[in-house]
JSON list of C-alpha atoms in Angstrom, two decimals:
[
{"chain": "A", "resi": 21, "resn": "UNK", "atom": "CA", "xyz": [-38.65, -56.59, 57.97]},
{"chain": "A", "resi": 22, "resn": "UNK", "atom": "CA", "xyz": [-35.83, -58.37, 59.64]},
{"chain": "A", "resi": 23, "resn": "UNK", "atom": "CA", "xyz": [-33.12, -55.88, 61.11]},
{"chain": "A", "resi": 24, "resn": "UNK", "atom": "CA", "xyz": [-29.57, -56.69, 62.52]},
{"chain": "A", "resi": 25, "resn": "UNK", "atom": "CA", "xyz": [-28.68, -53.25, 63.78]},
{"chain": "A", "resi": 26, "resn": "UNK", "atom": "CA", "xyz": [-31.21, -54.04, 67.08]},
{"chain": "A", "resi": 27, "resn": "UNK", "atom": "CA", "xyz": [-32.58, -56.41, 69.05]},
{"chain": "A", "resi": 28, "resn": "UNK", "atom": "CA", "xyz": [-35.69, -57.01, 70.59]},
{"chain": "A", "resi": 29, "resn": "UNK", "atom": "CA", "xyz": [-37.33, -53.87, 72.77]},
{"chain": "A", "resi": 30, "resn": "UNK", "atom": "CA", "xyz": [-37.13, -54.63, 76.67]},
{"chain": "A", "resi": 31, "resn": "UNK", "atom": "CA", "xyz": [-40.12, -52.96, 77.65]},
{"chain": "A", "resi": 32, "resn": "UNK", "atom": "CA", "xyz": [-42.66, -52.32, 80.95]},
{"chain": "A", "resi": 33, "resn": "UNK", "atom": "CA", "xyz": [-43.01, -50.37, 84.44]},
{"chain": "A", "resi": 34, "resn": "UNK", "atom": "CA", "xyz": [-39.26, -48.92, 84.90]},
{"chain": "A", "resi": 35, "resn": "UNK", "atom": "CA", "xyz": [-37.66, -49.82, 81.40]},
{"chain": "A", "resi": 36, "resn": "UNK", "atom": "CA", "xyz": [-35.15, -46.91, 80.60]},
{"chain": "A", "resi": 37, "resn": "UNK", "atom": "CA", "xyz": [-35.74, -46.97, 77.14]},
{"chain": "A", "resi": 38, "resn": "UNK", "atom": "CA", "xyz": [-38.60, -47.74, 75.01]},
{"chain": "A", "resi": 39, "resn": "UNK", "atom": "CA", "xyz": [-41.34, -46.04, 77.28]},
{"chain": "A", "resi": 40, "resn": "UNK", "atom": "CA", "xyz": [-39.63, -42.91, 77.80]},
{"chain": "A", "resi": 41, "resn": "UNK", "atom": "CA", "xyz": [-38.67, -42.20, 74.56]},
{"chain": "A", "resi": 42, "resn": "UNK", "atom": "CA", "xyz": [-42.06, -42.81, 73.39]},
{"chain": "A", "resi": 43, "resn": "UNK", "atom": "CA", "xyz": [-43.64, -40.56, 76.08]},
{"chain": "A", "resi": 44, "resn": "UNK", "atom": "CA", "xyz": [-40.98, -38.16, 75.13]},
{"chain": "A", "resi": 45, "resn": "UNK", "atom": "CA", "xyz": [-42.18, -38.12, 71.55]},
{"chain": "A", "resi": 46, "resn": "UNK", "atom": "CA", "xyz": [-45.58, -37.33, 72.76]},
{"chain": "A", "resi": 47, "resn": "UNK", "atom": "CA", "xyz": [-44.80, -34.45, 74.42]},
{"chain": "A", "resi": 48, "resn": "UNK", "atom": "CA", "xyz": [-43.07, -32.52, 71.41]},
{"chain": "A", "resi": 49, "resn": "UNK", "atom": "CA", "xyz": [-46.35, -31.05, 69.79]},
{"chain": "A", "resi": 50, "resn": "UNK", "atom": "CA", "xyz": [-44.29, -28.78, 67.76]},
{"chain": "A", "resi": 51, "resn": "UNK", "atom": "CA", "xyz": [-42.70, -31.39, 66.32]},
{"chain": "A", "resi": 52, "resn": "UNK", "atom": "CA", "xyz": [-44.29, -34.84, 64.78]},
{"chain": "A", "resi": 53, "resn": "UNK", "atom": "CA", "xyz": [-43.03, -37.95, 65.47]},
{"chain": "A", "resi": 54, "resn": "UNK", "atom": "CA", "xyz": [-41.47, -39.55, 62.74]},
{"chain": "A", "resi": 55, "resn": "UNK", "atom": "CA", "xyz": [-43.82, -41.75, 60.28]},
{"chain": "A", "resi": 56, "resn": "UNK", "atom": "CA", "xyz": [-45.25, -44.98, 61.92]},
{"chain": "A", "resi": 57, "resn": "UNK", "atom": "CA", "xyz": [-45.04, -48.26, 59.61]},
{"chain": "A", "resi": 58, "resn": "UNK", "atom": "CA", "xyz": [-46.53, -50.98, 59.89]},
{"chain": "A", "resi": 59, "resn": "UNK", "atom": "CA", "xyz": [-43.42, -53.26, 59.82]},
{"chain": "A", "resi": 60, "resn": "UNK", "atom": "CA", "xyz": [-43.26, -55.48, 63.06]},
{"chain": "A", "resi": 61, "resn": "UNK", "atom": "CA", "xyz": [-41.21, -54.55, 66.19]},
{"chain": "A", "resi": 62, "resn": "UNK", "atom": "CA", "xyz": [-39.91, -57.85, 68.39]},
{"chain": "A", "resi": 63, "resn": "UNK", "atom": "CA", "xyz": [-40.96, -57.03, 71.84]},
{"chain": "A", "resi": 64, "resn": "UNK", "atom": "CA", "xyz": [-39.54, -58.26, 75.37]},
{"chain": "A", "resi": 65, "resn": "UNK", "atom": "CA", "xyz": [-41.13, -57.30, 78.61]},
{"chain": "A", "resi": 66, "resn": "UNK", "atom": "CA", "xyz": [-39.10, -57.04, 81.46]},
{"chain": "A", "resi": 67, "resn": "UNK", "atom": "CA", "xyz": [-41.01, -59.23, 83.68]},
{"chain": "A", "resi": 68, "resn": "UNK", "atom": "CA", "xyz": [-40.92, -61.87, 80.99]},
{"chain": "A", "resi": 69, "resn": "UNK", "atom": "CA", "xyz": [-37.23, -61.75, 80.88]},
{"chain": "A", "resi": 70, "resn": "UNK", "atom": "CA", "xyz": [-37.02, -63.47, 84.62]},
{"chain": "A", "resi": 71, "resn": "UNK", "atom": "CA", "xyz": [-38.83, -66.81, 83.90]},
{"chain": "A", "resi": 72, "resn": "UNK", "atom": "CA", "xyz": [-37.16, -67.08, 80.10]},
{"chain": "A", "resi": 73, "resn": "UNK", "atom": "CA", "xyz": [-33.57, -67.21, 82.16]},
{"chain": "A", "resi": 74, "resn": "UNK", "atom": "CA", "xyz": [-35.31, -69.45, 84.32]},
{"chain": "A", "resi": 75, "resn": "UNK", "atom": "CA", "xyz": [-36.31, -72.29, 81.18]},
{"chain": "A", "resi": 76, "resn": "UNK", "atom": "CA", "xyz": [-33.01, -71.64, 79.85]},
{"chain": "A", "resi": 77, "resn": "UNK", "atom": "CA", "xyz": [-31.18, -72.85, 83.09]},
{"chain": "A", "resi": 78, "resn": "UNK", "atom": "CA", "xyz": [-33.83, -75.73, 83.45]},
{"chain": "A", "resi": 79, "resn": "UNK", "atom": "CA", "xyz": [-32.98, -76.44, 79.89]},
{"chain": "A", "resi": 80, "resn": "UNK", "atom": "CA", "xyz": [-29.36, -76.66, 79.67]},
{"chain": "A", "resi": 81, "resn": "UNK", "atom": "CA", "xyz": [-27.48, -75.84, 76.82]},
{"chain": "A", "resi": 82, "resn": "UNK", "atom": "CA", "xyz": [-28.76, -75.06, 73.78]},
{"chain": "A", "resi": 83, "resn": "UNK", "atom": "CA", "xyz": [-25.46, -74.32, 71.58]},
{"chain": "A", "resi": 84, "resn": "UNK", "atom": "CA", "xyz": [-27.32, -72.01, 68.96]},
{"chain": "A", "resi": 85, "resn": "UNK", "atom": "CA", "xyz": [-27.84, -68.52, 69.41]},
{"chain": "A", "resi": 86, "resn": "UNK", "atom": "CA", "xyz": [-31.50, -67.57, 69.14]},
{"chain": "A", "resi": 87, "resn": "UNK", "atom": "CA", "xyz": [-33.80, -64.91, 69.42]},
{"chain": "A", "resi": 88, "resn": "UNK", "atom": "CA", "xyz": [-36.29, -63.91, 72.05]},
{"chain": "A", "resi": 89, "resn": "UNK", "atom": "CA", "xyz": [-39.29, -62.21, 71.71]},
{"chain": "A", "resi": 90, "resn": "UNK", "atom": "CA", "xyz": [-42.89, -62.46, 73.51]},
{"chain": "A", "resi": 91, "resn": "UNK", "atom": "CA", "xyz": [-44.69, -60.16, 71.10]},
{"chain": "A", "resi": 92, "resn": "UNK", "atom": "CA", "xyz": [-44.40, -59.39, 67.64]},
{"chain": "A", "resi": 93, "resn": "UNK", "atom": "CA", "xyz": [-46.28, -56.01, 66.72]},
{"chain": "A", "resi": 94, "resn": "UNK", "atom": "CA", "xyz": [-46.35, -53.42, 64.26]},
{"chain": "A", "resi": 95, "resn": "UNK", "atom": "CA", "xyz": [-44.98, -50.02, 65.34]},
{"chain": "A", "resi": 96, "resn": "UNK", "atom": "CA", "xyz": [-48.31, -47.94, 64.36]},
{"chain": "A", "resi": 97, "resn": "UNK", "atom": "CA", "xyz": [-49.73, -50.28, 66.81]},
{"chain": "A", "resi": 98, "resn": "UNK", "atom": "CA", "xyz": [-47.48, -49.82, 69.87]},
{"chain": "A", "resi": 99, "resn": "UNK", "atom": "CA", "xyz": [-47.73, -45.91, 69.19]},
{"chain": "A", "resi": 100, "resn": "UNK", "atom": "CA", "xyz": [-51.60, -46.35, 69.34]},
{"chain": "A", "resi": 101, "resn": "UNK", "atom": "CA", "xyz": [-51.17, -48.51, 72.24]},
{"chain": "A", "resi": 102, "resn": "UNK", "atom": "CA", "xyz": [-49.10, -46.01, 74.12]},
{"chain": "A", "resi": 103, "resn": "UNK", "atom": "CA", "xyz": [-51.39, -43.04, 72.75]},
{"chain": "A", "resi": 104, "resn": "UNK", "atom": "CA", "xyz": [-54.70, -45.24, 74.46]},
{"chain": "A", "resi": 105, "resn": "UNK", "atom": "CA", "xyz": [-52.47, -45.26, 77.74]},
{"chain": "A", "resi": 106, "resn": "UNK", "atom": "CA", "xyz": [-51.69, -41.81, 77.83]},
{"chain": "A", "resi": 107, "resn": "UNK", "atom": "CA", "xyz": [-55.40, -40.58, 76.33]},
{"chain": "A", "resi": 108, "resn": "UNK", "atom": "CA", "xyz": [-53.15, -38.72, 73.53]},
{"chain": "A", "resi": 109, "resn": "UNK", "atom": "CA", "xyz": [-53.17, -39.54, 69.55]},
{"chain": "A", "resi": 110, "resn": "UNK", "atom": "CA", "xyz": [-49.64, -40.19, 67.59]},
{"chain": "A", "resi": 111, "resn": "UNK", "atom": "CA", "xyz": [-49.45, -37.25, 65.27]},
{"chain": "A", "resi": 112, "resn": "UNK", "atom": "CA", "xyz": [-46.50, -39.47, 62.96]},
{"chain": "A", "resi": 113, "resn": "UNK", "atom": "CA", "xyz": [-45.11, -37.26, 60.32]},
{"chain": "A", "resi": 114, "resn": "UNK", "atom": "CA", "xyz": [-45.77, -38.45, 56.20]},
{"chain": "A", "resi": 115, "resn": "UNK", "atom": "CA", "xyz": [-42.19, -38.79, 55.60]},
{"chain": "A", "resi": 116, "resn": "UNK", "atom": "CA", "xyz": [-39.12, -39.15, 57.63]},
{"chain": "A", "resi": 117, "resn": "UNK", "atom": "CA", "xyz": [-36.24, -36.59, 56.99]},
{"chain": "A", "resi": 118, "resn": "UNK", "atom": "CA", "xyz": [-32.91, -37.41, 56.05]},
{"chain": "A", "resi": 119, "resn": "UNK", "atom": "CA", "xyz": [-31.28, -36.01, 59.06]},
{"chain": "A", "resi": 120, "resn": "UNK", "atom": "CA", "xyz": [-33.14, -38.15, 61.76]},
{"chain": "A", "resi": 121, "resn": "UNK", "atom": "CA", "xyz": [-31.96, -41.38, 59.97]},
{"chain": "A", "resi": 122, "resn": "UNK", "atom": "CA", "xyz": [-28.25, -39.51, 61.09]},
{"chain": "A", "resi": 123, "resn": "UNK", "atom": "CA", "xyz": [-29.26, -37.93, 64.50]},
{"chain": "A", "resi": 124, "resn": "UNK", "atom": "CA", "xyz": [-26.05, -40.21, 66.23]},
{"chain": "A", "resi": 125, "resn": "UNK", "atom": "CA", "xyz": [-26.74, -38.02, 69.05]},
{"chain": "A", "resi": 126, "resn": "UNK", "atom": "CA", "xyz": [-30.44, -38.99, 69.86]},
{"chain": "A", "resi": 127, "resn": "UNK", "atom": "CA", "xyz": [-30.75, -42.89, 70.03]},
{"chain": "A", "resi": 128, "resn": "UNK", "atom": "CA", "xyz": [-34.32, -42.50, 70.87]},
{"chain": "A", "resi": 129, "resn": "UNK", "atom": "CA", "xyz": [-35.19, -40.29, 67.12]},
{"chain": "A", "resi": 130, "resn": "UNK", "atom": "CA", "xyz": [-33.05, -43.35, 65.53]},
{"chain": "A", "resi": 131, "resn": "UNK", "atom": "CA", "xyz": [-34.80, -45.99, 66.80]},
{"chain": "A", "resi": 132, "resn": "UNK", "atom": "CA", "xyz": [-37.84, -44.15, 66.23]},
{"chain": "A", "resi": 133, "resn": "UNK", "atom": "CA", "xyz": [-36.80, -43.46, 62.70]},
{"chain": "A", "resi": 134, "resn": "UNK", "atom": "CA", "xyz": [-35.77, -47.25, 62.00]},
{"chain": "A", "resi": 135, "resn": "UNK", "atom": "CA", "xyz": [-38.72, -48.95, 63.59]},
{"chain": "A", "resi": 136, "resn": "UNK", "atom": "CA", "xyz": [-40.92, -46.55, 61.31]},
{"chain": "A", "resi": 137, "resn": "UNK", "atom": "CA", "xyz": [-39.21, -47.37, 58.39]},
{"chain": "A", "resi": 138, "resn": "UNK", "atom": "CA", "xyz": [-37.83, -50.67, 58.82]},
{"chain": "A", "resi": 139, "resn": "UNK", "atom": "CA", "xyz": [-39.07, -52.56, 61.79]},
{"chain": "A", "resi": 140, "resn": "UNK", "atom": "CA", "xyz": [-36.78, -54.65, 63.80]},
{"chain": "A", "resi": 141, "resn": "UNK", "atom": "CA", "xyz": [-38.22, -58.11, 63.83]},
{"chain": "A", "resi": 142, "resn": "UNK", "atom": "CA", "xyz": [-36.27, -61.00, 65.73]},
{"chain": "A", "resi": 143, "resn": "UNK", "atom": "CA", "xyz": [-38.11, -64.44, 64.70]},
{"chain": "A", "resi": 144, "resn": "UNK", "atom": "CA", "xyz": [-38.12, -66.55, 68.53]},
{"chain": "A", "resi": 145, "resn": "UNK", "atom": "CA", "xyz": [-39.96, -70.12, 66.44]},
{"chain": "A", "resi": 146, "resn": "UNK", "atom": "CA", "xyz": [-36.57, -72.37, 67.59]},
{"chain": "A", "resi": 147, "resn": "UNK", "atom": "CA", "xyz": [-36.51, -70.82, 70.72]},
{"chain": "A", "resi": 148, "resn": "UNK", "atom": "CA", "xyz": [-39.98, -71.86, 71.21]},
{"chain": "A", "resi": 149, "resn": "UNK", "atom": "CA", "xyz": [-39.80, -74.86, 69.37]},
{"chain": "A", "resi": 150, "resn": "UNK", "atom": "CA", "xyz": [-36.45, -76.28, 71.63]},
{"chain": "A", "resi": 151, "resn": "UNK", "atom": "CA", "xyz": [-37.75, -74.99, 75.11]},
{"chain": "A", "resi": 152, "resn": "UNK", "atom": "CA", "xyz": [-41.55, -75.24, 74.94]},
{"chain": "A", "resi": 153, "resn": "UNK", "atom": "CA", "xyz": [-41.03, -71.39, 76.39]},
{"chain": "A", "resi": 154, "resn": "UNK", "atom": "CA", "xyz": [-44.57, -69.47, 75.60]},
{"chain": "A", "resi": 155, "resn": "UNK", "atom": "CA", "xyz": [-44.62, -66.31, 77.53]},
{"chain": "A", "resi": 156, "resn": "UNK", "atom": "CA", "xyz": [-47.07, -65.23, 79.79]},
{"chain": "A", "resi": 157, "resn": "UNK", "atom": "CA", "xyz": [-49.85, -61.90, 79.46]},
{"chain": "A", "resi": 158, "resn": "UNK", "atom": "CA", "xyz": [-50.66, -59.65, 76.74]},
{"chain": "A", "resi": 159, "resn": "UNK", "atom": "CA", "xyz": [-48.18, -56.92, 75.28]},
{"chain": "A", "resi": 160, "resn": "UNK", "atom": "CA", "xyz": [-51.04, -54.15, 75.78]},
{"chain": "A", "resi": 161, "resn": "UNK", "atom": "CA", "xyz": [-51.08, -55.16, 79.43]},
{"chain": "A", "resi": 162, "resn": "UNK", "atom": "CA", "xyz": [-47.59, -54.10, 79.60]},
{"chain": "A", "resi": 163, "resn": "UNK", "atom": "CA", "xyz": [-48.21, -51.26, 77.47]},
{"chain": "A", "resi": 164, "resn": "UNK", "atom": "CA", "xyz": [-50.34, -49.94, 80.10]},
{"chain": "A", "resi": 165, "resn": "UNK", "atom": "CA", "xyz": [-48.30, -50.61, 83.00]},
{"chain": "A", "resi": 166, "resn": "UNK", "atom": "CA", "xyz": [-45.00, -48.93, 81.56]},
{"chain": "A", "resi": 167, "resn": "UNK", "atom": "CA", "xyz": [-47.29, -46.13, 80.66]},
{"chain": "A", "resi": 168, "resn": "UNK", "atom": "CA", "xyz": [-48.74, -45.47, 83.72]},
{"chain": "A", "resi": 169, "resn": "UNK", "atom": "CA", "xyz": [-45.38, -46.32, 85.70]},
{"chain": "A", "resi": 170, "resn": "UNK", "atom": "CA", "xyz": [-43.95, -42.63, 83.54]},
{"chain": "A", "resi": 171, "resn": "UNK", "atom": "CA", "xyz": [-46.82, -40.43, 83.64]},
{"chain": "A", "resi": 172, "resn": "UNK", "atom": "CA", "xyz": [-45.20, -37.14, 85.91]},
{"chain": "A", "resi": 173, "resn": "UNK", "atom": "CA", "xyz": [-41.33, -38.13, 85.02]},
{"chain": "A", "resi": 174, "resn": "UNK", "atom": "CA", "xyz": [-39.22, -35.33, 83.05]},
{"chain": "A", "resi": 175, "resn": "UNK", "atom": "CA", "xyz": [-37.38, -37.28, 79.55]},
{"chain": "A", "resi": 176, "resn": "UNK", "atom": "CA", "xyz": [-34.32, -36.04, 78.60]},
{"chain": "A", "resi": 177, "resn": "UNK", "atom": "CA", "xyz": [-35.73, -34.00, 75.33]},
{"chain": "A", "resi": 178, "resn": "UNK", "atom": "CA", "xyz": [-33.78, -34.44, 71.60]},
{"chain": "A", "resi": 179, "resn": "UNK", "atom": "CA", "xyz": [-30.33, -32.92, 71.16]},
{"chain": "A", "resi": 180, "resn": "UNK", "atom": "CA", "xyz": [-30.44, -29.64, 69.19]}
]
């Protein structure tokens, strides 16, 4: 499951993105979120992204263009994850509809949409491989840290 369209999801206490959106999605119980796969999702955290720089400078120049990633996990798995943090269960839809693979205006029901469906994987083994970079902690950790960092904050809700 190798996407193109995305890259890697920044994630942890304060990311903009990835944890609202999901606590967003948990908070419409009139509406399902949309079908979890099992395809995995490349994941960054932000206080991984610090010491990565840091190797890359030590490094030097790498000429190549490659991907970073300190976690690669299915997206059923970071909904459960985020469901454990919050004490709430994923209630994922059976099928995705047509119309939230085109929902241009809602980034966060796209990405939703595509991670269920497709995944966005971003293989990091010549990053690894040429730096010796291995990144620190466990992707649940962080999980439970960007959870707990947006319990009590309002998320913009999905364009009508």
């Amino acid at each position: 499951g190798r996407s193109d369209g995305t890259r890697p999801a920044v994630y942890g206490p304060g990311d903009g993105f990835l944890t609202p959106q999901i606590r967003r999605f948990f908070g419409e119980p009139d509406r399902p979120l949309p079908p979890a796969g099992f395809h995995p999702i490349s994941l960054m955290p932000v206080d991984q992204v610090g010491p990565l720089i840091q190797i890359l400078l030590e490094h030097g120049p790498l000429n190549a263009a490659l991907n970073a990633a300190a976690a690669h996990v299915p997206w059923r798995n970071i909904l459960d994850a985020y469901g454990d943090a919050w004490n709430l269960t994923p209630d994922c839809a059976r099928r995705a509809r047509l119309r939230d693979f085109m929902a241009f205006s809602d980034p966060g029901l796209q990405m939703a949409v595509y991670y269920g469906r497709f995944g966005a994987e971003f293989p990091d083994d010549e990053l690894r491989f040429r730096t010796g970079w291995r990144p620190a902690g466990d992707w649940r950790r962080t999980v439970v840290e960007a959870a707990g960092a947006i319990e009590g904050i309002s998320v913009k809700t999905r364009a009508s």
